Amino acid sequence: MRTIIFTMLVCLLNAGLTSAQVLQKGQAVFSFNWQNRVAEVIDVRNNSLACTGTNWAAPACSNTAAITQPSNWSLSRMGAIFGIAIDDKGDVFFASSPILGPAMVSDTGIIFRADGANLNTVSDFILNTNTYGPVIKTNTIPNNKNGFGNIAYDRWYQQLFATNLLDGKIYRISGAGSASGTVESVFTPPFNTFNGDINSPVKPGERCWGIGVNLDNDGVVRVYFAREMPYPSLGEVWSVALDGAGEFIASSAILEFQGPNATKITDLAFAPGDRMLIAEREGPHSSEVWQYHGTHLAWAPENQHVTVGSGSGRNCAGGVDYGYRQSPNDIMSLGDCSRLIWASSNAIRLDVLAVYGICAVPSDPYTGTYLQNAIMVDMDGDTINQSKGVMGDVEIFRDDCGRSDICDFLDVSAEKTDDPNAGDCCWKFSLTNEYRDDYFTGIQFCGLDGVQLSYSGVIPTWDVVQHAPTSVIVQPHSGSIPVDHFPDLLQLCLSGYSSSPQRVVVKWLGPDLHQSVVCMDTLEFDCGGNANPRCVRAVEDSLVCKNGQYTYTFKIKNNAPFNVQSFVITPLDPNIQVTPGLVNLTPPGIAPNTTSGYFSVTLTGSGLIPGQPFCFYLTAHDQPVLNGNFPHACCTDSVLVDCLPIPKCDPCDGVAISAAPVGSPDPAGGCCRSLSITNNYLPGYFTGVQVNGLGGVQISYVSGWAIQPPVTPSSVTFIPPGGTLGTATYNGFADICL
């Protein structure tokens, strides 16, 4: 019975397409340039019965991917085209393009609309104008036969976007349900410098090609567009957000990522929410399709390109889209709308067969070879002769299909733990990642409203890679968080709060390029009233000036529950520097509830103003902080900060100069001196030594270090080798005669 129903379904659908030429959900529209034909409809819906590794047609296959050619989809009607967009009703939009015939780009209509109710009804949706000027609220775009990079439909605001190859700008067009469109606004990318000369189109670096629209994980609709870069630079994918009315938010434009292989990315496609395809169009057998997963500022590519075509699998012709994958157990349904990747291709198969057209492979990892999985449709059914170089874009008429929210695959929880040595408000955090193995790169815990975080008990396969008073970042050794459950990942102790509840935000960090926060969750805790951190304090301390240099001397009292083997001094004033700021100790370090011996550090910087306080906080670790070595326990106290008054300190107190007779012979008859200087102040602070004669005394003879102009009879300036004084004694750096 199911076979009979299936046969009737195929007959009815094919008959409907032939008589009324109505586009059906799941069918493909494919552009090319071949014998006055520029596009066709390919019925790829019933793909559960499609054969693989050969052209999908009888007699090799049990059924055929029927191809329909509306008569007005012709070179004589539309000129050379490439880009395709399909709206929610099945209206098809074609954009003029030089890719498949630079001399054949139309100079009248430049974006065309095929009516979804009758695909043979083609209208000039947008007209060309060869005058560069205002076009808002018109149906014209200045183009001068340069064509468009591509075109995309926005299902959230029912509008279209097109990348103009003349001026490098993106045009927002309304009227998708009408025969004629209206330009609503124009977006100028931040890298665009077009000067308005219609005879001087933009070059690589300013040209935009592929374009697509996505509802990202943060609930914002964005237009993604591909920037062509000069060789050998890689193409770039940018985005610009839309506001609640579907208008560009120009200030939001930002680089999302660089393409992996080519300078020119001609097509973008999105699966619900968290997957993106990019298609390249470069030289023969060097154009790839890549699948990314993620969201805004957090896109990550698969480990390798999608195999498209014979040989290296780099045979994309520049078009790509997601499509339905029908289940053989449910042939009455189209199936999942994003489980196939369709791409236009030269050399889909090139050996005993020459298949040129479109092909599909599973969007999820698959077993077996490319030929065992690839569905192939030759553009004209001729698998003997090659139709090389004429393939264009491909678009599947599909539903929104819902949206995949990355954050739905994540979970975080906390359980109170009794650790009185560490603190009164300690919790063990557990995480679950059910999204992907290769996506998230770390977890950040952030205390809100002054809540400070000390950590301990990190599981052996993870490290704490960053710690501040209110923030802890952890990362697995592998660099990315695998799909797994991580019970008791680490213990965090909360302190520094004065009210309840206490709140900690858990942030999941995306791929390395931006390491953006992809998902976050806020946990609330009730630990009662005030709680001071149990960390370390500086005791028996003093801040003095000696030889014009500030020295801070102190001991460390360890109130933490672990042996302190390193600590960091962080001044509250960023204009004060501490040297060394990190102190690593010899194991076993400072035991809990004990006090160390004395440490001394040097203070420098413009923030050292006499009479003002020097305030700082301490961070303590259970291990030395060395390259590749991360502590397992750490605490910080920025509530109970230490402050000392800054004493007066004159750098000149650290400098001494002397003069001695030069001996014989004396050019001035006994009035020549050899000068020496000792600098106990900081190296690099003093840049020279000036000698001035007082009361009419003139300097008649000099030798030694380089002399800096100007020189007067009573004044000369000496410059040390290297330009500054080190902390050293310089004997006989200059001879002078008076």
XYZ file of C-alpha atoms in Angstrom:
738
model
C 0.000 0.000 0.000
C 2.816 2.448 0.890
C 4.456 1.836 -2.497
C 1.211 2.617 -4.321
C 0.700 5.812 -2.317
C 4.276 6.847 -2.997
C 3.850 6.328 -6.749
C 0.697 8.435 -6.765
C 2.486 11.165 -4.808
C 5.295 11.319 -7.324
C 2.917 11.443 -10.248
C 0.769 14.179 -8.750
C 3.728 16.359 -7.811
C 5.417 16.009 -11.157
C 2.191 16.640 -12.978
C 1.575 19.751 -10.898
C 4.992 21.104 -11.740
C 4.585 20.431 -15.425
C 1.157 22.033 -15.829
C 1.167 24.953 -13.393
C 4.919 25.244 -12.877
C 4.524 25.783 -9.138
C 7.582 25.343 -6.948
C 7.098 22.676 -4.280
C 8.743 22.486 -0.861
C 11.939 20.484 -1.047
C 12.634 21.153 -4.714
C 15.877 22.743 -5.887
C 16.425 25.752 -8.127
C 19.747 25.677 -9.942
C 21.381 28.435 -12.016
C 23.821 27.967 -14.915
C 24.504 29.272 -18.422
C 23.871 26.669 -21.103
C 22.296 26.980 -24.548
C 20.139 30.039 -23.690
C 19.017 28.427 -20.428
C 19.993 30.044 -17.117
C 18.095 28.083 -14.443
C 15.948 25.030 -13.851
C 13.900 23.278 -11.187
C 15.139 19.874 -10.017
C 12.798 17.674 -7.997
C 15.049 16.247 -5.283
C 12.303 15.524 -2.740
C 12.014 11.754 -3.015
C 15.660 11.181 -2.164
C 15.091 8.158 0.085
C 14.986 6.150 -3.165
C 17.789 8.064 -4.877
C 20.758 6.030 -6.008
C 24.197 7.255 -4.994
C 27.453 7.586 -6.885
C 25.776 8.005 -10.262
C 23.348 10.329 -12.006
C 19.954 10.159 -10.295
C 17.923 8.973 -13.269
C 16.437 5.823 -14.725
C 17.403 3.216 -15.689
C 20.375 3.284 -13.290
C 18.035 4.371 -10.478
C 14.540 3.258 -9.530
C 13.266 6.831 -9.783
C 14.403 10.063 -11.432
C 15.087 13.585 -10.191
C 12.792 15.297 -12.666
C 14.146 18.495 -14.254
C 11.783 21.249 -15.380
C 12.783 24.252 -17.474
C 10.376 27.247 -17.416
C 10.706 28.855 -20.837
C 11.302 32.370 -19.489
C 14.246 31.222 -17.399
C 16.450 32.051 -20.342
C 19.491 34.100 -21.270
C 17.429 36.168 -23.680
C 14.947 37.082 -20.898
C 17.255 37.614 -17.905
C 20.821 37.683 -19.163
C 23.579 35.997 -17.163
C 22.597 35.254 -13.555
C 24.088 33.479 -10.560
C 22.474 34.214 -7.190
C 19.125 32.690 -6.196
C 16.751 33.416 -3.318
C 13.366 31.836 -2.557
C 10.754 33.451 -0.319
C 8.215 31.716 1.927
C 5.627 31.459 -0.870
C 7.935 29.910 -3.442
C 8.662 33.080 -5.413
C 12.154 32.762 -6.901
C 14.541 35.716 -7.237
C 17.510 35.728 -9.607
C 20.390 38.224 -9.477
C 22.426 39.277 -12.498
C 26.042 38.233 -12.265
C 29.249 38.329 -14.316
C 30.338 34.908 -13.022
C 28.732 32.922 -15.847
C 29.122 35.480 -18.628
C 30.475 38.995 -18.007
C 29.360 40.238 -21.420
C 25.836 38.879 -20.917
C 24.822 40.818 -17.779
C 21.544 42.642 -18.330
C 21.507 46.446 -18.355
C 17.729 46.719 -17.846
C 16.340 44.314 -15.268
C 19.063 43.188 -12.850
C 17.058 41.298 -10.199
C 14.233 39.125 -11.484
C 11.252 37.521 -9.774
C 9.601 34.293 -10.924
C 6.082 34.122 -9.484
C 5.642 31.159 -7.141
C 2.138 30.540 -8.511
C 3.511 30.221 -12.045
C 7.280 30.045 -12.346
C 7.187 31.022 -16.004
C 5.885 34.482 -15.059
C 9.082 36.508 -14.724
C 9.153 40.219 -13.838
C 11.940 42.794 -13.585
C 11.955 43.106 -9.810
C 14.799 45.666 -9.696
C 15.954 47.779 -12.651
C 19.424 49.017 -13.489
C 20.388 52.678 -13.513
C 23.681 53.969 -14.832
C 23.450 57.148 -12.771
C 24.933 56.879 -9.305
C 22.733 58.689 -6.819
C 19.873 58.284 -4.323
C 17.720 55.198 -4.930
C 15.738 54.872 -1.678
C 12.036 54.172 -2.304
C 12.713 53.367 -5.971
C 12.989 50.071 -7.822
C 16.405 50.907 -9.263
C 19.983 50.138 -8.244
C 23.070 51.597 -9.961
C 24.904 48.631 -11.435
C 26.272 49.365 -14.926
C 26.381 45.672 -15.888
C 28.597 44.730 -12.919
C 25.976 42.390 -11.484
C 25.547 41.140 -7.930
C 27.587 38.852 -5.734
C 24.464 37.078 -4.499
C 20.996 37.621 -3.069
C 19.290 36.352 0.104
C 15.778 36.273 1.527
C 15.039 37.342 5.107
C 12.101 35.239 6.347
C 11.862 37.198 9.630
C 11.170 40.572 7.987
C 10.064 39.334 4.523
C 12.712 41.264 2.620
C 15.703 40.677 0.377
C 19.366 41.644 0.525
C 21.714 41.878 -2.458
C 25.466 42.539 -2.639
C 26.222 45.022 -5.431
C 29.507 44.334 -7.228
C 29.653 47.920 -8.504
C 29.888 49.782 -5.199
C 30.480 46.970 -2.682
C 27.328 47.868 -0.744
C 24.355 45.813 0.452
C 20.856 46.793 -0.682
C 17.786 46.077 1.445
C 14.741 45.482 -0.743
C 11.070 45.117 0.205
C 8.132 43.880 -1.865
C 8.967 40.186 -2.001
C 5.323 39.360 -2.744
C 5.069 41.853 -5.617
C 6.235 41.950 -9.206
C 8.419 44.977 -8.433
C 10.643 45.632 -5.426
C 11.543 48.788 -3.500
C 14.975 49.741 -2.185
C 14.495 50.586 1.504
C 18.070 51.265 2.594
C 21.712 50.758 1.666
C 24.415 49.495 4.009
C 28.017 50.570 3.495
C 30.469 48.074 5.038
C 33.172 49.651 7.218
C 35.900 48.688 4.738
C 34.123 50.376 1.774
C 35.609 53.502 0.132
C 33.614 53.658 -3.134
C 33.785 57.205 -4.542
C 30.613 57.197 -6.650
C 32.292 56.732 -10.046
C 30.023 54.291 -11.857
C 32.830 53.434 -14.270
C 35.213 52.397 -11.464
C 33.781 49.372 -9.634
C 35.281 48.361 -6.311
C 38.195 45.948 -6.241
C 38.937 42.922 -4.028
C 39.065 44.100 -0.455
C 35.799 45.999 -0.946
C 33.715 43.576 -3.032
C 31.052 41.511 -1.264
C 29.742 38.211 -2.684
C 27.833 35.628 -0.669
C 25.063 36.777 1.654
C 22.629 35.110 4.075
C 20.359 35.888 7.021
C 20.266 34.072 10.361
C 18.495 34.289 13.705
C 21.424 33.882 16.080
C 21.562 32.303 19.507
C 21.132 35.697 21.205
C 17.779 36.264 19.462
C 19.148 38.871 17.027
C 18.591 38.596 13.265
C 21.817 39.313 11.394
C 22.825 39.663 7.774
C 26.023 37.734 7.065
C 28.080 38.722 4.036
C 31.361 37.613 2.468
C 34.162 40.037 1.692
C 36.461 39.136 -1.182
C 40.121 39.718 -0.333
C 43.095 40.257 -2.663
C 45.191 37.144 -3.246
C 46.697 35.532 -1.195
C 44.579 36.844 1.694
C 41.600 34.724 2.704
C 38.029 35.822 2.207
C 36.167 37.091 5.253
C 32.653 36.628 6.625
C 31.145 39.683 8.326
C 27.792 40.355 9.954
C 25.548 43.329 10.603
C 22.555 43.185 12.955
C 18.995 44.211 12.114
C 16.765 46.186 14.448
C 13.142 45.397 15.301
C 11.975 46.859 11.989
C 14.463 44.912 9.888
C 16.755 47.910 9.336
C 20.539 47.749 9.398
C 22.283 48.667 12.654
C 25.382 49.944 10.865
C 27.472 50.277 14.023
C 27.106 46.532 14.704
C 29.094 45.444 11.629
C 31.906 43.115 12.659
C 34.239 40.469 11.262
C 32.985 37.016 12.231
C 35.814 34.874 10.808
C 38.198 34.365 7.903
C 37.413 31.757 5.300
C 39.605 28.672 5.435
C 40.778 28.418 1.849
C 39.777 30.959 -0.797
C 39.713 34.686 -1.463
C 36.125 34.597 -2.766
C 33.127 33.109 -0.902
C 30.116 33.301 -3.209
C 27.327 31.722 -1.166
C 26.207 31.386 2.456
C 23.435 29.182 3.828
C 22.089 28.527 7.319
C 20.437 25.594 9.030
C 18.144 26.428 11.945
C 20.126 28.583 14.323
C 23.539 27.048 14.735
C 24.927 25.827 11.399
C 26.321 27.686 8.420
C 27.611 26.666 4.999
C 30.054 28.669 2.914
C 30.808 27.957 -0.740
C 33.871 29.128 -2.625
C 34.314 29.793 -6.311
C 37.984 29.774 -7.215
C 40.003 28.000 -9.893
C 39.273 24.512 -11.266
C 39.253 21.773 -8.619
C 40.227 24.199 -5.833
C 36.869 25.462 -4.555
C 35.611 24.103 -1.260
C 32.433 23.895 0.812
C 32.802 24.267 4.572
C 30.282 23.701 7.325
C 30.486 25.798 10.502
C 28.619 25.426 13.753
C 27.998 27.999 16.446
C 26.568 31.494 16.539
C 27.472 35.176 16.330
C 31.216 35.738 16.976
C 31.534 32.073 17.892
C 31.600 30.103 14.636
C 33.844 27.049 14.373
C 34.556 25.049 11.190
C 34.365 21.301 10.893
C 37.686 19.474 10.888
C 37.767 19.349 7.092
C 35.887 20.632 4.069
C 32.734 18.970 2.775
C 33.614 16.577 -0.032
C 32.058 17.858 -3.243
C 33.051 16.085 -6.435
C 35.699 13.658 -7.582
C 39.372 13.649 -6.713
C 40.177 16.090 -3.921
C 36.499 16.877 -3.326
C 37.189 20.555 -4.047
C 34.903 20.925 -7.043
C 32.299 23.396 -5.812
C 30.934 25.842 -8.396
C 30.019 28.464 -5.788
C 26.479 27.550 -4.699
C 25.349 25.716 -1.564
C 22.272 25.111 0.578
C 20.781 22.760 3.133
C 18.030 20.420 1.996
C 15.549 17.804 3.206
C 16.656 14.240 3.857
C 13.740 11.876 3.400
C 13.545 8.772 5.558
C 12.843 5.477 3.768
C 10.550 4.660 6.691
C 8.387 7.735 6.052
C 8.146 8.432 2.344
C 5.046 10.585 2.862
C 7.225 13.220 4.548
C 10.037 15.385 3.215
C 12.110 14.578 6.299
C 14.511 16.769 8.225
C 15.048 20.043 6.376
C 18.791 20.365 6.992
C 20.241 16.847 6.844
C 21.579 17.159 3.306
C 24.130 19.608 1.936
C 23.435 20.470 -1.693
C 26.183 22.120 -3.758
C 26.615 23.148 -7.355
C 29.608 21.386 -8.788
C 31.865 20.836 -11.732
C 33.071 17.254 -11.840
C 30.627 15.751 -9.358
C 31.909 12.555 -10.826
C 34.574 12.482 -13.505
C 35.796 9.037 -14.540
C 33.611 6.650 -16.510
C 30.849 9.229 -16.050
C 30.929 13.023 -16.426
C 28.324 14.327 -13.973
C 28.006 18.141 -13.799
C 25.221 19.886 -11.901
C 24.297 19.556 -8.238
C 25.133 16.943 -5.636
C 24.187 16.232 -2.036
C 25.990 14.600 0.879
C 24.797 14.160 4.480
C 25.340 17.219 6.686
C 26.215 14.955 9.622
C 29.319 12.730 9.679
C 28.732 9.670 7.544
C 30.281 6.266 7.058
C 31.458 4.926 3.744
C 32.980 6.736 0.781
C 31.845 9.845 -1.036
C 30.476 7.787 -3.934
C 28.523 5.595 -1.529
C 26.772 8.648 -0.064
C 26.631 11.325 -2.770
C 23.358 11.995 -4.586
C 24.152 13.371 -8.062
C 22.020 15.200 -10.603
C 23.498 16.110 -13.979
C 22.140 19.437 -15.227
C 21.026 18.100 -18.605
C 21.165 14.320 -18.159
C 24.217 14.013 -20.416
C 26.859 12.070 -18.486
C 29.122 11.586 -21.491
C 30.012 15.164 -22.413
C 31.286 17.701 -19.873
C 29.392 20.935 -19.201
C 32.403 22.441 -17.513
C 32.436 25.944 -16.017
C 28.785 26.868 -16.514
C 27.421 25.855 -13.079
C 26.029 28.502 -10.740
C 24.046 28.696 -7.501
C 21.620 26.238 -5.902
C 18.762 26.957 -3.511
C 16.282 24.596 -1.841
C 12.705 25.714 -1.150
C 12.358 24.824 2.525
C 10.609 25.753 5.740
C 12.100 27.642 8.664
C 12.347 24.207 10.351
C 12.546 25.722 13.823
C 15.709 26.871 15.545
C 18.318 24.912 17.455
C 19.317 26.712 20.664
C 22.864 25.771 21.652
C 22.170 26.569 25.288
C 19.490 23.872 25.477
C 22.286 21.286 25.300
C 24.090 22.593 28.401
C 23.560 22.344 32.133
C 25.274 23.598 35.285
C 24.477 22.880 38.917
C 26.036 23.455 42.339
C 25.920 21.509 45.589
C 26.911 22.927 48.964
C 29.971 21.385 50.554
C 31.200 21.458 54.137
C 34.767 22.789 54.045
C 35.217 25.047 57.103
C 38.918 25.473 56.428
C 38.184 26.981 53.011
C 35.169 29.091 53.979
C 31.581 29.187 55.127
C 30.035 29.345 51.646
C 31.663 26.665 49.470
C 29.988 24.861 46.565
C 30.939 22.095 44.154
C 29.955 22.856 40.574
C 28.997 20.197 38.015
C 28.664 20.712 34.253
C 27.063 18.849 31.357
C 27.824 19.431 27.675
C 25.600 17.634 25.157
C 26.290 19.980 22.221
C 29.595 19.142 20.529
C 33.086 17.880 21.399
C 34.929 20.582 19.478
C 33.177 23.828 20.279
C 33.332 25.256 23.805
C 36.826 26.261 24.957
C 36.263 27.161 28.597
C 33.921 28.066 31.450
C 34.008 31.381 33.290
C 32.520 31.813 36.766
C 31.785 35.431 37.720
C 30.685 36.672 41.126
C 28.126 39.488 41.071
C 27.575 42.356 43.519
C 31.042 42.083 45.039
C 31.028 38.315 45.533
C 34.608 37.027 45.463
C 35.604 33.555 44.354
C 38.313 31.287 45.706
C 38.703 27.873 44.119
C 40.055 24.462 44.944
C 39.601 20.847 43.941
C 39.756 21.205 40.135
C 39.515 17.760 38.525
C 42.865 16.482 37.119
C 41.964 16.869 33.430
C 41.119 20.566 33.785
C 43.104 23.680 34.727
C 42.281 27.114 36.067
C 43.774 29.351 33.373
C 42.712 32.724 34.757
C 41.787 34.011 38.190
C 40.758 37.440 39.465
C 38.968 38.405 42.693
C 35.511 37.923 41.160
C 36.279 35.617 38.220
C 37.628 32.120 37.566
C 38.138 30.576 34.099
C 38.643 26.821 33.729
C 39.621 24.878 30.631
C 40.178 21.188 29.844
C 43.672 20.062 28.888
C 42.433 19.204 25.388
C 41.479 22.840 24.737
C 37.816 22.087 24.050
C 35.090 20.698 26.290
C 34.027 17.177 25.238
C 30.448 15.960 25.266
C 30.220 14.582 28.777
C 29.028 15.120 32.325
C 31.589 16.590 34.735
C 30.469 16.016 38.334
C 32.232 18.115 40.974
C 34.348 19.892 38.370
C 35.685 22.321 40.966
C 34.909 23.849 44.330
C 34.272 27.581 44.616
C 34.094 29.401 47.928
C 32.137 32.651 47.969
C 33.179 35.603 50.125
C 33.201 39.382 50.223
C 29.409 39.687 50.230
C 27.308 41.639 52.696
C 23.804 40.529 51.738
C 21.828 37.573 50.395
C 21.261 35.989 47.974
C 24.687 35.696 46.397
C 24.810 35.278 42.623
C 27.357 33.624 40.361
C 27.130 33.781 36.558
C 28.416 30.744 34.643
C 29.544 31.591 31.097
C 30.290 29.064 28.342
C 33.080 30.409 26.121
C 33.082 29.746 22.387
C 35.892 29.143 19.866
C 39.291 30.758 20.222
C 39.065 33.591 17.662
C 36.770 35.741 19.804
C 36.200 33.397 22.775
C 32.807 35.053 23.071
C 30.261 34.140 25.698
C 27.858 31.820 23.869
C 25.626 30.790 26.774
C 25.286 31.868 30.368
C 23.311 30.926 33.443
C 22.959 32.663 36.812
C 22.938 30.610 40.007
C 21.721 32.017 43.316
C 23.034 31.009 46.748
C 21.979 31.867 50.282
C 24.965 31.867 52.612
C 23.658 34.326 55.159
C 25.359 37.566 56.182
C 28.870 38.935 55.794
C 31.776 36.702 54.822
C 35.376 37.798 54.493
C 37.751 35.833 52.275
C 40.013 33.250 53.867
C 43.171 33.984 52.000
C 46.497 35.644 52.840
C 47.361 38.981 54.441
C 50.460 41.144 54.413
C 51.718 41.697 57.987
C 54.653 43.448 59.669
C 55.040 45.561 56.548
C 56.682 48.879 55.713
C 57.074 51.152 52.696
C 60.289 53.197 52.639
C 62.337 55.252 50.235
C 66.009 54.379 49.972
C 68.394 55.848 47.424
C 65.439 57.492 45.734
C 63.645 54.146 45.277
C 60.473 52.764 46.922
C 60.827 49.396 48.618
C 57.904 47.529 50.189
C 58.874 44.911 52.805
C 56.366 42.488 54.330
C 55.563 39.028 55.645
C 52.716 36.767 54.461
C 50.203 35.390 56.963
C 48.497 32.361 55.396
C 44.802 32.071 56.339
C 44.037 29.805 53.350
C 43.459 26.039 53.732
C 46.386 25.125 51.441
C 50.149 25.592 51.330
C 50.877 28.853 49.533
C 53.611 28.302 46.940
C 53.152 31.530 44.978
C 51.407 34.858 45.380
C 50.648 37.960 43.324
C 50.531 41.580 44.504
C 47.990 43.631 42.520
C 47.945 47.419 43.152
C 44.522 49.041 43.050
C 46.097 51.927 41.133
C 47.093 50.660 37.653
C 49.723 53.431 37.485
C 51.785 51.676 40.157
C 53.961 48.737 39.131
C 55.312 46.076 41.507
C 58.560 44.229 40.716
C 58.341 41.296 41.005
C 54.542 41.171 40.920
C 54.542 37.359 41.019
C 56.570 35.614 43.724
C 57.157 31.854 43.403
C 58.235 30.111 46.610
C 60.365 27.071 47.275
C 58.167 24.069 48.212
C 56.466 23.440 50.539
C 55.826 27.196 50.699
C 53.831 28.782 53.509
C 51.734 26.298 55.482
C 48.175 27.171 56.618
C 47.978 29.364 59.728
C 51.687 30.227 59.590
C 53.623 33.390 58.762
C 56.491 33.620 56.291
C 59.793 35.430 56.516
C 60.280 38.845 54.950
C 59.827 39.641 51.250
C 60.826 42.864 49.487
C 59.511 44.287 46.220
C 60.191 47.516 44.311
C 57.456 50.035 43.462
C 57.564 52.357 40.464
C 55.148 54.376 38.378
C 53.361 57.704 38.156
C 50.839 56.651 40.810
C 53.444 56.930 43.587
C 52.410 60.328 44.942
C 53.745 61.185 48.425
C 50.964 61.421 50.982
C 48.585 59.222 48.957
C 47.900 55.580 49.958
C 49.447 52.564 48.266
C 46.657 49.940 48.296
C 46.798 46.408 46.961
C 45.269 42.966 47.230
C 46.915 39.565 47.323
C 46.205 36.410 45.339
C 47.638 33.127 46.606
C 48.160 29.809 44.771
C 48.874 26.284 45.917
C 51.572 25.810 43.259
C 54.252 27.941 41.588
C 52.876 29.754 38.536
C 55.184 28.663 35.740
C 54.800 28.029 32.014
C 52.453 25.092 31.563
C 51.800 24.774 35.294
C 48.401 25.848 36.597
C 47.487 25.997 40.301
C 44.728 23.730 41.573
C 43.677 26.038 44.403
C 43.643 29.797 44.566
C 42.219 32.607 46.683
C 42.011 36.387 46.399
C 41.085 39.074 48.886
C 40.163 42.412 47.321
C 37.789 43.349 50.152
C 40.270 43.541 53.019
C 42.837 45.463 50.995
C 46.124 46.585 52.529
C 47.032 50.280 52.377
C 50.143 52.189 53.460
C 50.978 55.912 53.092
C 53.447 56.730 50.352
C 56.471 58.581 51.817
C 58.386 61.390 50.156
C 60.995 60.000 47.799
C 63.369 62.121 45.690
C 65.126 60.254 42.867
C 68.094 62.596 43.354
C 68.687 61.011 46.740
C 69.839 57.947 44.882
C 72.482 59.745 42.811
C 75.996 60.895 43.796
C 78.573 62.718 41.653
C 82.241 63.449 42.327
C 85.125 65.281 40.651
C 88.836 64.479 40.847
C 91.913 66.157 39.328
C 92.779 64.736 35.966
C 96.475 64.561 36.804
C 99.261 65.485 34.405
C 99.231 66.943 31.888
C 96.427 69.362 32.801
C 95.209 71.325 29.741
C 93.938 74.157 31.945
C 96.912 74.417 34.235
C 95.444 72.634 37.245
C 91.727 73.391 36.762
C 90.576 70.243 34.959
C 88.477 67.577 36.620
C 87.408 64.005 35.862
C 83.726 63.411 36.705
C 82.248 60.171 38.108
C 78.616 59.341 38.941
C 76.924 56.601 40.960
C 73.234 55.879 40.284
C 71.362 53.844 42.892
C 67.983 54.795 41.461
C 66.081 52.887 38.816
C 67.798 52.000 35.557
C 66.434 53.849 32.546
C 65.136 56.845 34.527
C 67.956 59.395 33.994
C 68.793 60.213 30.388
C 71.827 62.499 30.768
C 74.088 64.641 32.962
C 74.268 68.416 32.519
C 77.226 70.429 33.907
C 76.702 74.179 34.462
C 79.345 76.763 35.416
C 78.139 79.248 38.063
C 79.233 82.834 38.795
C 80.690 83.379 35.345
C 82.709 80.148 35.279
C 83.129 78.881 31.737
C 83.854 75.355 30.530
C 86.696 75.436 28.050
C 87.478 71.767 27.421
C 85.346 68.620 27.494
C 85.816 64.961 26.600
C 84.060 61.650 27.362
C 80.429 60.686 26.658
C 78.545 62.018 23.666
C 77.554 65.674 23.927
C 73.975 66.776 23.317
C 73.501 70.161 21.609
C 73.184 72.983 22.350
C 76.506 73.714 24.033
C 77.181 77.138 25.629
C 80.362 78.513 27.228
C 78.952 77.681 30.652
C 76.859 74.553 30.008
C 77.336 71.117 28.472
C 75.118 67.960 28.559
C 76.578 64.440 28.433
C 74.532 61.476 27.129
C 75.452 57.977 28.385
C 75.905 55.047 26.000
C 72.480 53.554 25.311
C 70.741 56.829 26.153
C 69.988 56.184 29.869
C 71.803 55.586 33.142
C 71.801 52.113 34.580
C 72.019 51.298 38.267
C 75.817 51.482 38.351
C 78.914 53.625 38.956
C 80.429 55.405 35.959
C 84.014 56.434 36.768
C 85.531 59.192 34.634
C 82.519 59.499 32.351
C 83.699 63.025 31.345
C 86.653 65.410 31.715
C 86.039 69.158 31.920
C 88.304 72.179 32.270
C 87.218 75.432 33.857
